[in-house]
Amino acid sequence: MATIHWCGTGLSAIPGLRRLIESGADVTVWNRSVDKANAAVGDLTDRIFPFSLEALANTLKPGDLAVSMLPGDFHVPVAKACLDAGAHFVSSSHLPPEMAALNAIAQEQNLAFVTEVGVDPGPQHSMPPDLGAAYRASAEDDP
């Protein structure tokens, strides 16, 4: 089974990440702050690791998928690590020229490289209904 390597657990990433883990997908979470990732999804998984490009690159296997919800300057290096490992890549950001330059290589390797997922600029914008529901539920819990 391929692993989904979810990189980055900022506020906009959490609803989608939680849904993915709850679905039973094989997910490994990478975040610059393990404590923040634990607060976000630690009740669902213990597969949370400190993000480093080297650690991710050493873990990626052919057929895996890396989802980069990291700041934009990390997307191209993560995508290059995916190319080296034969893994697929998804990010929430616009398509910079450096990423577009990797397209032909990804196609030659039969890999999916997808950017600008969801409503522009990315998957974080497909989660507002979940964020709104969580906010309303938190108000109900507050006396």
Short mmCIF file of C-alpha atoms in Angstrom, two decimals:
data_model
loop_
_atom_site.label_atom_id
_atom_site.label_comp_id
_atom_site.label_asym_id
_atom_site.label_seq_id
_atom_site.Cartn_x
_atom_site.Cartn_y
_atom_site.Cartn_z
CA MET A 1 0.00 0.00 0.00
CA ALA A 2 1.29 3.44 -0.91
CA THR A 3 1.79 5.97 1.85
CA ILE A 4 0.50 9.53 1.76
CA HIS A 5 3.14 11.83 3.23
CA TRP A 6 1.27 14.93 4.41
CA CYS A 7 3.73 17.78 4.93
CA GLY A 8 2.47 20.72 6.95
CA THR A 9 -0.35 20.95 9.47
CA GLY A 10 -1.27 24.61 9.34
CA LEU A 11 -4.82 25.62 10.24
CA SER A 12 -6.11 25.33 6.67
CA ALA A 13 -4.72 21.80 6.28
CA ILE A 14 -6.19 20.22 9.40
CA PRO A 15 -9.77 19.39 8.29
CA GLY A 16 -8.61 17.62 5.13
CA LEU A 17 -5.83 15.82 6.94
CA ARG A 18 -8.17 14.65 9.71
CA ARG A 19 -10.67 13.38 7.13
CA LEU A 20 -7.93 11.52 5.27
CA ILE A 21 -6.62 9.82 8.41
CA GLU A 22 -10.15 8.96 9.55
CA SER A 23 -10.80 7.32 6.16
CA GLY A 24 -8.17 4.70 6.97
CA ALA A 25 -5.62 5.90 4.41
CA ASP A 26 -1.98 5.12 5.14
CA VAL A 27 -0.85 8.60 6.20
CA THR A 28 2.44 9.80 7.63
CA VAL A 29 2.41 13.38 8.93
CA TRP A 30 5.45 15.64 8.68
CA ASN A 31 5.52 19.04 10.33
CA ARG A 32 8.16 21.53 11.37
CA SER A 33 6.63 21.48 14.87
CA VAL A 34 5.74 17.98 16.07
CA ASP A 35 3.87 19.47 19.04
CA LYS A 36 1.56 21.45 16.73
CA ALA A 37 0.95 18.38 14.56
CA ASN A 38 0.19 16.32 17.67
CA ALA A 39 -2.32 18.94 18.78
CA ALA A 40 -3.96 18.84 15.35
CA VAL A 41 -4.12 15.09 14.65
CA GLY A 42 -2.34 13.28 17.47
CA ASP A 43 -5.65 11.85 18.64
CA LEU A 44 -5.90 10.02 15.30
CA THR A 45 -2.33 8.92 14.59
CA ASP A 46 1.08 8.56 16.17
CA ARG A 47 2.80 8.65 12.79
CA ILE A 48 3.96 12.24 13.17
CA PHE A 49 7.55 13.21 12.45
CA PRO A 50 9.59 16.42 12.38
CA PHE A 51 9.75 17.66 8.81
CA SER A 52 13.10 17.70 7.14
CA LEU A 53 13.60 17.34 3.43
CA GLU A 54 16.29 14.72 4.02
CA ALA A 55 14.09 12.59 6.30
CA LEU A 56 11.18 12.78 3.87
CA ALA A 57 13.40 11.93 0.89
CA ASN A 58 14.80 8.91 2.74
CA THR A 59 11.29 7.65 3.50
CA LEU A 60 9.53 8.15 0.14
CA LYS A 61 8.98 4.95 -1.84
CA PRO A 62 7.85 4.42 -5.44
CA GLY A 63 4.11 4.99 -5.72
CA ASP A 64 3.87 7.07 -2.54
CA LEU A 65 2.29 10.51 -2.59
CA ALA A 66 3.64 13.67 -0.95
CA VAL A 67 1.15 16.42 -0.20
CA SER A 68 2.93 19.70 0.46
CA MET A 69 0.97 22.16 2.55
CA LEU A 70 4.26 23.80 3.48
CA PRO A 71 5.27 27.35 2.55
CA GLY A 72 5.73 27.74 -1.20
CA ASP A 73 9.52 27.67 -1.19
CA PHE A 74 9.41 24.02 -0.06
CA HIS A 75 7.26 22.73 -2.94
CA VAL A 76 9.95 22.38 -5.60
CA PRO A 77 12.47 20.63 -3.29
CA VAL A 78 9.74 18.22 -2.11
CA ALA A 79 8.72 17.62 -5.74
CA LYS A 80 12.34 16.88 -6.68
CA ALA A 81 12.55 14.36 -3.81
CA CYS A 82 9.41 12.75 -5.22
CA LEU A 83 11.01 12.47 -8.66
CA ASP A 84 14.08 10.83 -7.16
CA ALA A 85 11.89 8.33 -5.28
CA GLY A 86 9.30 7.68 -7.99
CA ALA A 87 6.55 9.22 -5.87
CA HIS A 88 3.61 11.43 -6.82
CA PHE A 89 3.29 15.06 -5.69
CA VAL A 90 0.44 17.44 -4.82
CA SER A 91 0.62 21.00 -3.55
CA SER A 92 -1.77 23.78 -2.80
CA SER A 93 0.25 26.52 -4.48
CA HIS A 94 0.38 28.11 -7.88
CA LEU A 95 2.54 26.58 -10.57
CA PRO A 96 5.90 28.38 -10.49
CA PRO A 97 8.24 28.06 -13.50
CA GLU A 98 10.58 25.82 -11.47
CA MET A 99 7.73 23.35 -10.89
CA ALA A 100 6.56 23.53 -14.50
CA ALA A 101 10.09 22.58 -15.54
CA LEU A 102 9.68 19.26 -13.69
CA ASN A 103 6.54 18.32 -15.63
CA ALA A 104 8.27 16.53 -18.50
CA ILE A 105 10.37 14.45 -16.08
CA ALA A 106 7.29 13.54 -14.04
CA GLN A 107 5.45 12.50 -17.22
CA GLU A 108 8.40 10.37 -18.37
CA GLN A 109 8.25 8.57 -15.01
CA ASN A 110 4.44 8.25 -15.22
CA LEU A 111 4.05 10.32 -12.05
CA ALA A 112 1.23 12.69 -11.20
CA PHE A 113 2.42 16.16 -10.20
CA VAL A 114 -0.57 18.34 -9.34
CA THR A 115 -0.57 21.94 -8.17
CA GLU A 116 -3.31 24.46 -7.46
CA VAL A 117 -5.58 21.72 -6.10
CA GLY A 118 -9.13 22.82 -5.33
CA VAL A 119 -10.29 26.39 -5.52
CA ASP A 120 -7.37 28.67 -6.28
CA PRO A 121 -4.87 28.56 -4.69
CA GLY A 122 -5.41 25.10 -3.24
CA PRO A 123 -6.99 22.40 -1.09
CA GLN A 124 -7.15 24.64 1.95
CA HIS A 125 -10.01 26.49 0.25
CA SER A 126 -12.07 23.32 -0.06
CA MET A 127 -12.19 23.03 3.74
CA PRO A 128 -14.14 26.16 4.88
CA PRO A 129 -17.36 24.20 5.47
CA ASP A 130 -15.47 21.91 7.87
CA LEU A 131 -13.83 24.88 9.57
CA GLY A 132 -17.20 26.60 9.94
CA ALA A 133 -18.81 23.47 11.37
CA ALA A 134 -15.96 23.03 13.85
CA TYR A 135 -16.32 26.64 14.93
CA ARG A 136 -20.08 26.33 15.41
CA ALA A 137 -19.60 23.10 17.37
CA SER A 138 -17.02 24.74 19.63
CA ALA A 139 -19.50 27.53 20.43
CA GLU A 140 -22.08 24.89 21.42
CA ASP A 141 -19.57 23.32 23.80
CA ASP A 142 -18.83 26.67 25.45
CA PRO A 143 -21.22 27.40 28.37
#
